[in-house]
Short mmCIF file of C-alpha atoms and ligand atoms in Angstrom, two decimals:
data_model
loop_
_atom_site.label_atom_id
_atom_site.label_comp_id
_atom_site.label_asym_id
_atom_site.label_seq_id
_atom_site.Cartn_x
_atom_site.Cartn_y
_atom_site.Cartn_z
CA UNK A 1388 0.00 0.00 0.00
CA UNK A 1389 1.11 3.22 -0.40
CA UNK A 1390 2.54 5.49 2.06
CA UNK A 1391 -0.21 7.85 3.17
CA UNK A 1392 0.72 11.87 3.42
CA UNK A 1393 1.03 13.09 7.02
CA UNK A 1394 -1.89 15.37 8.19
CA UNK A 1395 -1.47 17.22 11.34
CA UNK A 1396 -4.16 16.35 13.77
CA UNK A 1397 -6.20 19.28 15.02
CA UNK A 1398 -9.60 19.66 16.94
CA UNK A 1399 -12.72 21.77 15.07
CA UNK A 1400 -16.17 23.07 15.88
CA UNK A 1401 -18.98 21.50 13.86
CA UNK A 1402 -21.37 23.96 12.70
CA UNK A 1403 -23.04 22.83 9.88
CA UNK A 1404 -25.16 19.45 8.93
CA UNK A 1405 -27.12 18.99 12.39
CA UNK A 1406 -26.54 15.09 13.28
CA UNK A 1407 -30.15 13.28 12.73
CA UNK A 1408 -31.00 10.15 14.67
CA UNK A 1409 -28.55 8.24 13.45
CA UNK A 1410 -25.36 10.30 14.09
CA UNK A 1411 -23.81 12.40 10.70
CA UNK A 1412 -24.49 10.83 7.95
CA UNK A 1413 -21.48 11.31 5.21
CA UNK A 1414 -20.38 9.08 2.48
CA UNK A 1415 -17.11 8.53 3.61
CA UNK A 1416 -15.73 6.47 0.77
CA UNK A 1417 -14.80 7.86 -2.90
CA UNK A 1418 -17.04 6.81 -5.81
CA UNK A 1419 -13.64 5.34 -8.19
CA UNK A 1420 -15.94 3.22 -10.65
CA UNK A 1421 -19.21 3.08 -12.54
CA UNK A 1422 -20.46 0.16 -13.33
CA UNK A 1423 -17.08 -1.52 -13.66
CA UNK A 1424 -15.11 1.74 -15.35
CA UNK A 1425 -12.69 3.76 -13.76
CA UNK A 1426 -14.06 7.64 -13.08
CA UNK A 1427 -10.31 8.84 -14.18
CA UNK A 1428 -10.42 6.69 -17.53
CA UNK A 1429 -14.10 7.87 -18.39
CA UNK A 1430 -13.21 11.55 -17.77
CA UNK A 1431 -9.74 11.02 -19.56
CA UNK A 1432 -12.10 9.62 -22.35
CA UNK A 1433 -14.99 11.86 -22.43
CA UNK A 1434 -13.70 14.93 -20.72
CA UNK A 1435 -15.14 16.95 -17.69
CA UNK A 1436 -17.88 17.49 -17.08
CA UNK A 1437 -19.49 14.24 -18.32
CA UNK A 1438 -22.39 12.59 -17.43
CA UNK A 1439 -22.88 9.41 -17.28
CA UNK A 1440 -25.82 7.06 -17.47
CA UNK A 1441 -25.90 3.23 -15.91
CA UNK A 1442 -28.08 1.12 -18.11
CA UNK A 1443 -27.73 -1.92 -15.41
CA UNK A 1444 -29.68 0.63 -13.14
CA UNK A 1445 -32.27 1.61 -15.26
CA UNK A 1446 -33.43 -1.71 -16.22
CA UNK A 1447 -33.01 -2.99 -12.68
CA UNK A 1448 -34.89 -0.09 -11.27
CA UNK A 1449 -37.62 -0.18 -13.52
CA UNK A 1450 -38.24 -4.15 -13.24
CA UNK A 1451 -38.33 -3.39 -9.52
CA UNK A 1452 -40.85 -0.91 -9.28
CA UNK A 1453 -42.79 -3.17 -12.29
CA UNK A 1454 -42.33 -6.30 -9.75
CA UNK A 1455 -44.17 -3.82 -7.24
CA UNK A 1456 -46.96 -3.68 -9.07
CA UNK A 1457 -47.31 -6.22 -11.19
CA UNK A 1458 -47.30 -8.65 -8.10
CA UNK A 1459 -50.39 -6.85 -6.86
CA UNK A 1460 -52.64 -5.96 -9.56
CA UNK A 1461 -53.59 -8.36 -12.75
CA UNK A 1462 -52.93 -5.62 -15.97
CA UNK A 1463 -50.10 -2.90 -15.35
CA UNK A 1464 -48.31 -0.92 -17.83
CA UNK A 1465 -45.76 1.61 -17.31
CA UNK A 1466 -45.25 4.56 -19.45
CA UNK A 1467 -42.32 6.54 -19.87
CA UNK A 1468 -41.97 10.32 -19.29
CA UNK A 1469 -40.24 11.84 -21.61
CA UNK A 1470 -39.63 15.18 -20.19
CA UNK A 1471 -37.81 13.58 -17.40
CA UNK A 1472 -34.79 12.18 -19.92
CA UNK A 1473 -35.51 12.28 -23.57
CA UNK A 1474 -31.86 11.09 -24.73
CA UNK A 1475 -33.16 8.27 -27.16
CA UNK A 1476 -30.89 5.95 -25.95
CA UNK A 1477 -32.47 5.81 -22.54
CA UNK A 1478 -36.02 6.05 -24.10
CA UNK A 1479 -35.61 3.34 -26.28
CA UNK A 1480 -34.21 1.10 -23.22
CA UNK A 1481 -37.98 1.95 -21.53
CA UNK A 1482 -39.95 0.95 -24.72
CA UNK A 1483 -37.12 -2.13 -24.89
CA UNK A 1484 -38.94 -2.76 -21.43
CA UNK A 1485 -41.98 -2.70 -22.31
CA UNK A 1486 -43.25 0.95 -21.65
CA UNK A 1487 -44.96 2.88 -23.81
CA UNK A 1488 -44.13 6.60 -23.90
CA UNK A 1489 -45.65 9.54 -22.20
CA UNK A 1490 -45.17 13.00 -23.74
CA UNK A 1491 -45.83 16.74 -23.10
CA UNK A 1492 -45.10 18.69 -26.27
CA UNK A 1493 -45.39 18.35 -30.15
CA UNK A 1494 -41.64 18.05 -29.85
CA UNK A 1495 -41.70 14.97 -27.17
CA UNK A 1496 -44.65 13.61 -29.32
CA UNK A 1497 -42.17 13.43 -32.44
CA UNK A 1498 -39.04 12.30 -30.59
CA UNK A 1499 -41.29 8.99 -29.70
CA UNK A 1500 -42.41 8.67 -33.13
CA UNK A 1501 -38.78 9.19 -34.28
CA UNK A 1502 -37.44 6.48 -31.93
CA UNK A 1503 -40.42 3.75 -33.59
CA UNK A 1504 -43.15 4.30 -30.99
CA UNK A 1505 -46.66 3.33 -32.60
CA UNK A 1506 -48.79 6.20 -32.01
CA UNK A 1507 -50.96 4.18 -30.62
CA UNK A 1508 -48.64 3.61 -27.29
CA UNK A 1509 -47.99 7.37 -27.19
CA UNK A 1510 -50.08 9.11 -24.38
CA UNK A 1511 -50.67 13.10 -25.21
CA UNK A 1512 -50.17 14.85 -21.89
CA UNK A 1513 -50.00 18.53 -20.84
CA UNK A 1514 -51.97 22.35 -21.46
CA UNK A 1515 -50.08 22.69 -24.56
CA UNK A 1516 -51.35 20.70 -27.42
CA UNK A 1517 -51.56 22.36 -31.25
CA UNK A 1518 -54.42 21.66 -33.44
CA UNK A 1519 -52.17 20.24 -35.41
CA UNK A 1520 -50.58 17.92 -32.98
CA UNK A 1521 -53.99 17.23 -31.85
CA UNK A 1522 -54.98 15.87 -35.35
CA UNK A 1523 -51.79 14.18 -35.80
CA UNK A 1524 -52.26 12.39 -32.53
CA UNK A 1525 -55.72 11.46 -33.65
CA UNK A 1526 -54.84 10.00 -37.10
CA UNK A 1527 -52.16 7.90 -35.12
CA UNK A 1528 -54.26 6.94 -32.26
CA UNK A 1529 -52.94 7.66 -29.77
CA UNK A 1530 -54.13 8.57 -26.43
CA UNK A 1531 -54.85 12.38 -25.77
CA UNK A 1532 -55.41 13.30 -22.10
CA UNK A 1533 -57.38 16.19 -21.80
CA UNK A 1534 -55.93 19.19 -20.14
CA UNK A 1535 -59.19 21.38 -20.38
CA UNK A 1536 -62.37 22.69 -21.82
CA UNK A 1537 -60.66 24.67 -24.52
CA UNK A 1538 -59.24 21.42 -25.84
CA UNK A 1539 -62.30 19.52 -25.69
CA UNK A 1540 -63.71 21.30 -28.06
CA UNK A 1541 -60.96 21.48 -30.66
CA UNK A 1542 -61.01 17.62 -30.41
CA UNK A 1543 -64.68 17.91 -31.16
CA UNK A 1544 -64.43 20.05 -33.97
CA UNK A 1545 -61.37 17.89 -35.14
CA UNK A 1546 -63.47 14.40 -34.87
CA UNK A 1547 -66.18 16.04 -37.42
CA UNK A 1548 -63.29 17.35 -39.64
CA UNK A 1549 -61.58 13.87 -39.96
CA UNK A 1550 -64.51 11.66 -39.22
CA UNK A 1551 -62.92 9.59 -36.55
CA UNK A 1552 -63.78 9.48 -32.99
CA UNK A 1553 -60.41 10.52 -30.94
CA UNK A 1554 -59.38 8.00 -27.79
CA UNK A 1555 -59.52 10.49 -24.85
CA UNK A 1556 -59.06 10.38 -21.23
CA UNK A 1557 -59.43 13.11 -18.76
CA UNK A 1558 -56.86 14.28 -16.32
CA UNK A 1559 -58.83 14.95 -13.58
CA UNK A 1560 -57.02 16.59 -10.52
CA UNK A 1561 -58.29 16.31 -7.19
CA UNK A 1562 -57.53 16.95 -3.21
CA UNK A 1563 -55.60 13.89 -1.82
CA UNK A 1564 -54.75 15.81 1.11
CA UNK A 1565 -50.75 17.27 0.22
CA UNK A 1566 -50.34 20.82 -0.11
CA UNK A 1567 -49.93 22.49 -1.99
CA UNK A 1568 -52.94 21.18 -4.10
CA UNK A 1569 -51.85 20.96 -7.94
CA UNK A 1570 -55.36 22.22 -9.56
CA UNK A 1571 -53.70 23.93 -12.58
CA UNK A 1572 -53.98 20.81 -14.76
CA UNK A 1573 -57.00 18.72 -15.90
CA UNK A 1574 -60.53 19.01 -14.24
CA UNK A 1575 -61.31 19.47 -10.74
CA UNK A 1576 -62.96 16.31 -9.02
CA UNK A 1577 -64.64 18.09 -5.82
CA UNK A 1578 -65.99 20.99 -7.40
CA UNK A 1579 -67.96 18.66 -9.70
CA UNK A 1580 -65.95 19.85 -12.80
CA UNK A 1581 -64.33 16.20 -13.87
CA UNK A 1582 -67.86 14.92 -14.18
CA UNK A 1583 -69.11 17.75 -15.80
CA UNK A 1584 -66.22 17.06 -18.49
CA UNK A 1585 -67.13 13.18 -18.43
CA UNK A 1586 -70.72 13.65 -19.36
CA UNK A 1587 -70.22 15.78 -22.09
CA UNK A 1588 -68.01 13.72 -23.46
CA UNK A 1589 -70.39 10.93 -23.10
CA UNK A 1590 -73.27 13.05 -24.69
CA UNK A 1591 -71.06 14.42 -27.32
CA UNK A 1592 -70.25 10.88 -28.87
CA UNK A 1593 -67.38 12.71 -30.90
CA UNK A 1594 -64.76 11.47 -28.55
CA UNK A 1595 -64.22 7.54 -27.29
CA UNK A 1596 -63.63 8.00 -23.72
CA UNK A 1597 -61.29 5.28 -22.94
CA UNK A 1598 -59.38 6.08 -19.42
CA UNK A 1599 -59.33 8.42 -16.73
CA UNK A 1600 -55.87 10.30 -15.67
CA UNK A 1601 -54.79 12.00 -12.66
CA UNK A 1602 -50.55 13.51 -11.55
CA UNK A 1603 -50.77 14.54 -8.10
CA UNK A 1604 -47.80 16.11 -7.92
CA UNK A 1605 -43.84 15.50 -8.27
CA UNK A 1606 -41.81 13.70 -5.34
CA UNK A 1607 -44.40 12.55 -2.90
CA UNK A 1608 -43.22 11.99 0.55
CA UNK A 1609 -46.55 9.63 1.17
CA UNK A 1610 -47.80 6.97 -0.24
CA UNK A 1611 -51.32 7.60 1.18
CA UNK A 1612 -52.38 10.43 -1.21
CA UNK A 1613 -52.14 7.83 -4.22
CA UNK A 1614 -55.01 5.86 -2.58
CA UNK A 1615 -56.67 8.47 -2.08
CA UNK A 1616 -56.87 9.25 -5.83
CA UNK A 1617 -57.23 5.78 -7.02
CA UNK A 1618 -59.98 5.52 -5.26
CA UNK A 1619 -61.61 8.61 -6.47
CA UNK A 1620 -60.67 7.89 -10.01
CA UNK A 1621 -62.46 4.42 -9.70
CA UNK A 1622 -65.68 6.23 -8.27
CA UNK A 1623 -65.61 8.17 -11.26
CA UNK A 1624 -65.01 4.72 -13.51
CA UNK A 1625 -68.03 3.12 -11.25
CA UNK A 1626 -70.16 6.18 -12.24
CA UNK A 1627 -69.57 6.31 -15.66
CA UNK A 1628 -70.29 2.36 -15.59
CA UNK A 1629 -73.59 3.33 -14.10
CA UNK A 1630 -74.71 6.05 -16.25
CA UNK A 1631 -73.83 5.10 -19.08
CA UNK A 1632 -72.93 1.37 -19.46
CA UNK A 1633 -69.37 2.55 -20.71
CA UNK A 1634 -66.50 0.97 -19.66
CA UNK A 1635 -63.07 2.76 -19.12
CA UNK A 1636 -60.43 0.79 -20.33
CA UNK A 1637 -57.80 2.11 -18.09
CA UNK A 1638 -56.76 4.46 -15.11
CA UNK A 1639 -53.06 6.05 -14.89
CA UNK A 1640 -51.84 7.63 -11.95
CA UNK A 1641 -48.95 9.35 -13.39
CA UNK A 1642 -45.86 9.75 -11.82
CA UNK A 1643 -44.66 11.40 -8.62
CA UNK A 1644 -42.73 8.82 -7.01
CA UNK A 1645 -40.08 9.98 -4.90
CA UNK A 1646 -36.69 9.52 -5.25
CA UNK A 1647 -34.09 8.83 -3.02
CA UNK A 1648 -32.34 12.11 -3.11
CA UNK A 1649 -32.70 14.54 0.08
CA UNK A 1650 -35.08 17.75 0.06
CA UNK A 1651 -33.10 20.99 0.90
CA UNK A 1652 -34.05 21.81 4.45
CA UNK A 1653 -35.35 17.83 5.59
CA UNK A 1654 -33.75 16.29 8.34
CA UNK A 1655 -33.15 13.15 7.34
CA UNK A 1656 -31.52 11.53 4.24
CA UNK A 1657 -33.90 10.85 1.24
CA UNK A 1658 -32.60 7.00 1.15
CA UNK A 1659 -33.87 6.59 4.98
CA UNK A 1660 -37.39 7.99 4.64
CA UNK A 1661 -38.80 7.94 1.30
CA UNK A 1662 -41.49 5.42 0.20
CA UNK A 1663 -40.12 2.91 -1.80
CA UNK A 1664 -41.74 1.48 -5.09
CA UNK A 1665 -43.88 -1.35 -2.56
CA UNK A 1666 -45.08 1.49 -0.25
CA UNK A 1667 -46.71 3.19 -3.70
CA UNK A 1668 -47.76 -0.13 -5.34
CA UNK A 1669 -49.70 -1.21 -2.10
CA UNK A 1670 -51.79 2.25 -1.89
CA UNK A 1671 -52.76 2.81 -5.54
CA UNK A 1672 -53.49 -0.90 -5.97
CA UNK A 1673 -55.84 -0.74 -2.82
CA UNK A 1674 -57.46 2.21 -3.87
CA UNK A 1675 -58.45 0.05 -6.78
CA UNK A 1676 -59.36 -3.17 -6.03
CA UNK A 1677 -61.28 -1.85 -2.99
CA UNK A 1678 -63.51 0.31 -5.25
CA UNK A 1679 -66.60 -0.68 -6.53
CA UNK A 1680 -65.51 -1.69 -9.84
CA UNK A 1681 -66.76 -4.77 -10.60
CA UNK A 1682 -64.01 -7.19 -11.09
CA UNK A 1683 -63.94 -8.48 -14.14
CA UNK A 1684 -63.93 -4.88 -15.59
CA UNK A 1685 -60.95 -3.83 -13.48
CA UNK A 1686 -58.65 -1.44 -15.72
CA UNK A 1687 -55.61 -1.59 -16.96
CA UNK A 1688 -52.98 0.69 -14.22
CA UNK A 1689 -50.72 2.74 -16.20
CA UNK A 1690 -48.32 4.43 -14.36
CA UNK A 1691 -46.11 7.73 -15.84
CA UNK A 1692 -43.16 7.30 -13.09
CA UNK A 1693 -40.43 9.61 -14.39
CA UNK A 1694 -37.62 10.59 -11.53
CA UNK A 1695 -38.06 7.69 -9.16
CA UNK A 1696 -37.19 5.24 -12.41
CA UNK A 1697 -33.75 7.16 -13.26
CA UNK A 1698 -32.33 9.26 -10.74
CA UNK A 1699 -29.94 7.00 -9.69
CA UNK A 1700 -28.90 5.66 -13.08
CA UNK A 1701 -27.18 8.85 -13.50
CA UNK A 1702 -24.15 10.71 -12.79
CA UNK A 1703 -22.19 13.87 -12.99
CA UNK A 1704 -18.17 13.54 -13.30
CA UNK A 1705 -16.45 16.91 -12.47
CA UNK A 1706 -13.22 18.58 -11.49
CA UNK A 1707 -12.22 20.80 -9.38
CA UNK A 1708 -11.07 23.91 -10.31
CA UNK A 1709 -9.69 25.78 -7.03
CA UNK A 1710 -9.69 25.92 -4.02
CA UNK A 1711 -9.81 29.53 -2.00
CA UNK A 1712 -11.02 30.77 1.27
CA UNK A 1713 -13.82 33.52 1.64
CA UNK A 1714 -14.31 36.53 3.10
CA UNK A 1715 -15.50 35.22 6.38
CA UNK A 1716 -13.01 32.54 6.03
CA UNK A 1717 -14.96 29.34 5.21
CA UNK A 1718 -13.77 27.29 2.84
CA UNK A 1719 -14.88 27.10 -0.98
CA UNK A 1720 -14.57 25.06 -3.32
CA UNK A 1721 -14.72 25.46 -7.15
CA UNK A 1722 -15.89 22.66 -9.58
CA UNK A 1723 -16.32 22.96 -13.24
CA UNK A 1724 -20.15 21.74 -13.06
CA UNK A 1725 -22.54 24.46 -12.96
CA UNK A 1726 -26.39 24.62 -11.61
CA UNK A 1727 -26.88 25.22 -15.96
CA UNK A 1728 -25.62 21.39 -15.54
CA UNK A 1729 -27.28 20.55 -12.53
CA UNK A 1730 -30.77 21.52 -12.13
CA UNK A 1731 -32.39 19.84 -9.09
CA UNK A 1732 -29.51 21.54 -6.97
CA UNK A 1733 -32.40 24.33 -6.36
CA UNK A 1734 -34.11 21.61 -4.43
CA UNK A 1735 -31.62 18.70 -3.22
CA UNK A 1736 -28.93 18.42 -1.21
CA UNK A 1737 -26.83 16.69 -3.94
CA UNK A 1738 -24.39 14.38 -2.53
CA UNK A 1739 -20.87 15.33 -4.10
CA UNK A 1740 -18.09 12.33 -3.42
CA UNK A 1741 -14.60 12.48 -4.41
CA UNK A 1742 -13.29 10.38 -7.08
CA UNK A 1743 -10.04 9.57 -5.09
CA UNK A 1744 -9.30 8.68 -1.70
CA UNK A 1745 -9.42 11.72 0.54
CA UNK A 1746 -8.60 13.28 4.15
CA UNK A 1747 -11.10 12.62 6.53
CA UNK A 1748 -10.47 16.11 7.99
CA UNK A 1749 -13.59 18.22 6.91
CA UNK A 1750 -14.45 21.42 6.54
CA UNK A 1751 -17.34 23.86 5.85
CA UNK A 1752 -16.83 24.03 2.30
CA UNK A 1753 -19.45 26.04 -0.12
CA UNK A 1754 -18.93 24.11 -3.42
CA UNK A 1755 -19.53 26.55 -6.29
CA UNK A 1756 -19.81 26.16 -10.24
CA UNK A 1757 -17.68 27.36 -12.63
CA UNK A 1758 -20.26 29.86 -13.82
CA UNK A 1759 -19.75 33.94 -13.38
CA UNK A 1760 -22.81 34.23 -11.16
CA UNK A 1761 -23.44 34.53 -7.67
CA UNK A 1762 -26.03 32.11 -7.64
CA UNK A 1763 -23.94 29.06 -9.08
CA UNK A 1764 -24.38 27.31 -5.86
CA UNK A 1765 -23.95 23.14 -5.67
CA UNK A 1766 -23.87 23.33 -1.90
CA UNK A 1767 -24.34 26.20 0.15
CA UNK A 1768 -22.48 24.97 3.13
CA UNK A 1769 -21.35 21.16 3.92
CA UNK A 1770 -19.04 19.16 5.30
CA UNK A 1771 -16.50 18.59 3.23
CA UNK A 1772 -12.94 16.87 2.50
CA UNK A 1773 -10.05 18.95 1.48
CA UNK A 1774 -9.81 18.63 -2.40
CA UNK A 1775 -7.34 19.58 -4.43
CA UNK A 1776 -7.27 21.47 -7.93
CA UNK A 1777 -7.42 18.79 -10.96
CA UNK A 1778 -9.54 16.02 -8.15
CA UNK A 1779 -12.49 14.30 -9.64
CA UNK A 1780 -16.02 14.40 -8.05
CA UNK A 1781 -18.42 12.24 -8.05
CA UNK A 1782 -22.84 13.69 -7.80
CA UNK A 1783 -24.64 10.97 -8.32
CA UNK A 1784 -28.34 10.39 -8.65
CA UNK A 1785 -29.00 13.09 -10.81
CA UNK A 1786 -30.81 11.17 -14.07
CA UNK A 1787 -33.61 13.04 -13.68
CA UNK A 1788 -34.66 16.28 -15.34
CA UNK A 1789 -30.88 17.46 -15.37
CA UNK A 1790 -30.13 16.36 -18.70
CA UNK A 1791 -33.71 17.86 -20.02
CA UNK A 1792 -34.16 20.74 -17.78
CA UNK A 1793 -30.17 22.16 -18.46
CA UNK A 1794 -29.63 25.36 -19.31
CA UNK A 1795 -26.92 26.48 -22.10
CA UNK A 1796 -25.40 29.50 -20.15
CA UNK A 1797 -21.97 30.70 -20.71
CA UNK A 1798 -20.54 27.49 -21.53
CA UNK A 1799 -21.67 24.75 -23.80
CA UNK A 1800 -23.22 21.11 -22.35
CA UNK A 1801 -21.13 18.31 -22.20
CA UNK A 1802 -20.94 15.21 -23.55
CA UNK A 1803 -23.60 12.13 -21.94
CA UNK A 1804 -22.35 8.48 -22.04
CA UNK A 1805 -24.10 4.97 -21.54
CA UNK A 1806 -22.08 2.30 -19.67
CA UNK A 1807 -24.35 -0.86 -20.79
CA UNK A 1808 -25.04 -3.94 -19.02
CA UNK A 1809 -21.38 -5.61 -20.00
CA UNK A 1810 -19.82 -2.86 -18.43
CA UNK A 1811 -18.57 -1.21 -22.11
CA UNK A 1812 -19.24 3.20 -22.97
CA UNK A 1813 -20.96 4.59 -25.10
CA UNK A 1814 -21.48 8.42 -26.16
CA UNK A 1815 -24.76 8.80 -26.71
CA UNK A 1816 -24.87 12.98 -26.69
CA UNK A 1817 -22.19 14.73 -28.11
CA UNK A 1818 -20.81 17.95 -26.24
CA UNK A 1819 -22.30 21.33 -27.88
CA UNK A 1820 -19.84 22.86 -29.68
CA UNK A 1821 -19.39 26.63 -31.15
CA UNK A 1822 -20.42 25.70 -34.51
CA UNK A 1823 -23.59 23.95 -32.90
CA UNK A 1824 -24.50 27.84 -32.06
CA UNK A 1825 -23.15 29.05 -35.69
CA UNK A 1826 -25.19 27.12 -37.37
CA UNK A 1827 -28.26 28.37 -35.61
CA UNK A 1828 -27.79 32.08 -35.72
CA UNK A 1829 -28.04 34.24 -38.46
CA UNK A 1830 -25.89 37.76 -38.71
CA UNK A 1831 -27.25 40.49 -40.77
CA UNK A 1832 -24.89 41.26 -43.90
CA UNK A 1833 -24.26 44.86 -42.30
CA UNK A 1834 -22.96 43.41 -39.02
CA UNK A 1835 -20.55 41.25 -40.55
CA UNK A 1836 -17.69 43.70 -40.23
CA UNK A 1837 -16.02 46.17 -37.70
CA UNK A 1838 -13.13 47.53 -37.14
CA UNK A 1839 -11.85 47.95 -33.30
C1 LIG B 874 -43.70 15.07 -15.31
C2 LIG B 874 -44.81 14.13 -15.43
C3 LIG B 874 -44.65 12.78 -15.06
C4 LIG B 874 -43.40 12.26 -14.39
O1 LIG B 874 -43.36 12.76 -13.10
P1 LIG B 874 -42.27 12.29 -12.02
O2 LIG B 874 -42.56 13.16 -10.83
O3 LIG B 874 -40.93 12.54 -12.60
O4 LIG B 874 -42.51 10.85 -11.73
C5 LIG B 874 -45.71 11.94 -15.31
N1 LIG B 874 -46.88 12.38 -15.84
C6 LIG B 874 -47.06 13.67 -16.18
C7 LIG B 874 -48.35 14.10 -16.78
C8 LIG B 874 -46.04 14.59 -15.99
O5 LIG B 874 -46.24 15.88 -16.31
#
C-alpha cells in the first residue's frame, strides 16, 4: 500500500449538517468506478464534465418498481416520461422494457415517433397541445389526455373534420390531502368539474372516452395520497359504468414517485425515509381493487413514473477547479459543473463524493460552479474533505430532469455516455460545440464587419 501523506491532527467546531438520529451521515468512501469503469479513464475519455448514465440501473430499477406492481394488480403498464430524460438511448431502453411513452409537447410527441413508438402507445399529456398535434395524434391513435375545456372542443371540432372518434381520457385533478394542491392541470374532481367534463363527453359521442388520468404532484413523501386518488378515479369509472354502461379501459396515476435524493431543508436523508416502489404499489393498488368496480372490468394501471425510475442511473463527473477561502473565512470550493448542468440543486442536497481517496479532515466548504454568477451554488455549506485542484467528483443520482431541464449558459453542455449492461461506454450525446451555435444564428450582412 502506499505510504499515506502526514496530516497534522487538530480539533474543530462542527457547525453545519445537524446530526439526525442516526449520528452524521457522510459518504465517507470515494465513488472510483461506474459500473465496472474507472471515473479517471471515463473523464480522460470523455472529458469533464461528463455525465454518465448506468443502463444496469435503469433496467433494474424499472423491473423493480414493475415487480411492485405487477405482483399486486392483474394488468399494469408503465409509461415513460419523456420530459424527465428524452436522450433516445435511454427512451428506447424503456420501450425495450416494455413501456410505452408519455409526452408533453409536439416536440416529445415526435421524438417517440422518431425512436419507432406506434402512435398508438404514445399518451398526449399537458396544457399545450396544437391543433395540429392534436390531429396528428388522432390519425395515429394515440391517447390524448385532456388538459381542459378549450381542448375539448378542438377535439370535437377535429373528430367532425376527420370523421374519426379521438381516444380520450381526462386528467382529472383532485384533493388527496398534500399541499400544496396541484389544480392547474385537468378538471377538478370536488368541485364537480371532472364529471361535468365526463358527461359531455359521453353526450357528445365525438370522442371515445377510454381512461381516466390523474398527476398529483412530483416527489411525494406519502404513499397515502395515491389511494386516495385511485380511489376517487375508480368512483368516477363506477359512475360512468352506471350512467352510461361505458367501460373505461384504463386508469393512470402518473408519476410522482419519490426519489431517493434529500429535500433541501429535511432532516433526514432521502434514502432513509422515502417510500419505496412497494409502499406506492400497495396504496394505488388498494385504492383500486377496494372500489366498486366490478371485477372483471378492473382497468388496466398505467403508471407515468419519471424521476423515481432514473435518478440513480445517472451521474455527474467533475473537477475541481480551485480551491480559495472567503471573506468570512470558510472554505470554498470550485468545480467545473454548474447549476446550468445541474438543475435539481435548487431543491436537493446533492451528494458530491470524491473520485479519489481523501482526508477525513472536513471542513465547511461552499462548493460553487464554474459559472460567473453569484447564484452558481452546488452546496451552500457542507461538510467537506479537502480537495485539491485537478480532483475528480463524483454527484450521483441526478438522471432526472438534469439532462432535459439544463440550461446552455456561458458554456456549452457536455458530452452524456451509456455504460451498458457488459460494463462497455458509449457516447450517446455529443458535447455542444461553437459551430452547434453558428449554425443556428443568423448575422445580418451589415454586421458582418467592424473595425476595433
Ligand atoms: C412530469 C410528469 C410525469 C413524471 O413525473 P415524475 O414526478 O418525474 O414521476 C408523469 N406524468 C405527467 C403528466 C407529468 O407531467
Amino acid at each position: 500500500m502506499e505510504k499515506q501523506p502526514f496530516e497534522r491532527p487538530f480539533i474543530k467546531k462542527l457547525h453545519s449538517g445537524m446530526p439526525g438520529k442516526f449520528g452524521m451521515k457522510m459518504d465517507f468512501d470515494p465513488i472510483t468506478e461506474i459500473d465496472g469503469i474507472n471515473v479517471k479513464d471515463l473523464i480522460g475519455e470523455y472529458g469533464s464534465p461528463v455525465f454518465i448514465l448506468s443502463e444496469k440501473t435503469i433496467r433494474k430499477t424499472l423491473n423493480t418498481a414493475k415487480r411492485a406492481f405487477t405482483t399486486r394488480y392483474p394488468k399494469v403498464r408503465f409509461s415513460w416520461s419523456y420530459k424527465t430524460n428524452y436522450l433516445d438511448a435511454v427512451c428506447n431502453i424503456y420501450h425495450q422494457e416494455g413501456s410505452w411513452a408519455e409526452v408533453v409537447s409536439g416536440f416529445e410527441y415526435d421524438k417517440a415517433l422518431s425512436n419507432g413508438v406506434d402512435g398508438k402507445y404514445i399518451i398526449f399529456n399537458g396544457p399545450d397541445k396544437s391543433a395540429e398535434y392534436l390531429e396528428k395524434a388522432i390519425q395515429k391513435n394515440s391517447l390524448i389526455h385532456i388538459d381542459h375545456f378549450d381542448e375539448m372542443y378542438m377535439l370535437n371540432e377535429l373528430s367532425d373534420k376527420l370523421n374519426k372518434k379521438p381516444k380520450v381520457a381526462i386528467r382529472v385533478n383532485m384533493d388527496t390531502g398534500i399541499y400544496p394542491k396541484w389544480d392547474r392541470f385537468g378538471f377538478n374532481y370536488e368541485n364537480g368539474e371532472a364529471w361535468d367534463a365526463i358527461n359531455r363527453i359521453m353526450i357528445g359521442k365525438k370522442l371515445d372516452l377510454v381512461g381516466l388520468h390523474t398527476h398529483i404532484g412530483t416527489f411525494l413523501l406519502a404513499a397515502n395520497p395515491y389511494k386516495i386518488a385511485a380511489g376517487k378515479l375508480a368512483d368516477l369509472a363506477v359512475n360512468i359504468e352506471n350512467k352510461y354502461n361505458h367501460n373505461i379501459k384504463y386508469i393512470d396515476m402518473g408519476g410522482g414517485f419519490a426519489s431517493r435524493n434529500t429535500l433541501k431543508g429535511a432532516f433526514l436523508p432521502g434514502t432513509d425515509t422515502v417510500p419505496d416502489f412497494d409502499d406506492y404499489a400497495e396504496a394505488i393498488t388498494s385504492g383500486l381493487i377496494n372500489s366498486q368496480i366490478k371485477p372483471d372490468n378492473l382497468p388496466l394501471l398505467i403508471l407515468e413514473t419519471g424521476r423515481a425510475l432514473i435518478d440513480d442511473a445517472g451521474y455527474l463527473l467533475g473537477t475541481v477547479l480551485a480551491n480559495k477561502r472567503l471573506a468570512d473565512g470558510r472554505r470554498s470550493t470550485i468545480l467545473d459543473i454548474g447549476i446550468n448542468l445541474l438543475f435539481t440543486s435548487f431543491w436537493y442536497e446533492h451528494i458530491i463524493t470524491p473520485a479519489q481517496p481523501f482526508s477525513h479532515h472536513t471542513e465547511e466548504t461552499a462548493i460553487y460552479g464554474p459559472l460567473c454568477m453569484n447564484i452558481d451554488v452546488l452546496r451552500e455549506n457542507v461538510d467537506f474533505p479537502l480537495l485539491k485542484k485537478n480532483d475528480h467528483v463524483v454527484i450521483k443520482r441526478i438522471g432526472a430532469y438534469n439532462m432535459t431541464q439544463w440550461l446552455q449558459f456561458i458554456t456549452l453542455r457536455p458530452r452524456i455516455v451509456l455504460i451498458d449492461e457488459k460494463g462497455k461506454s458509449h457516447l450517446i450525446r455529443k458535447n455542444e460545440t461553437l459551430e452547434v451555435f453558428k449554425s443556428l444564428e443568423k448575422t445580418p450582412e451589415y454586421l458582418n464587419n467592424f473595425k476595433l
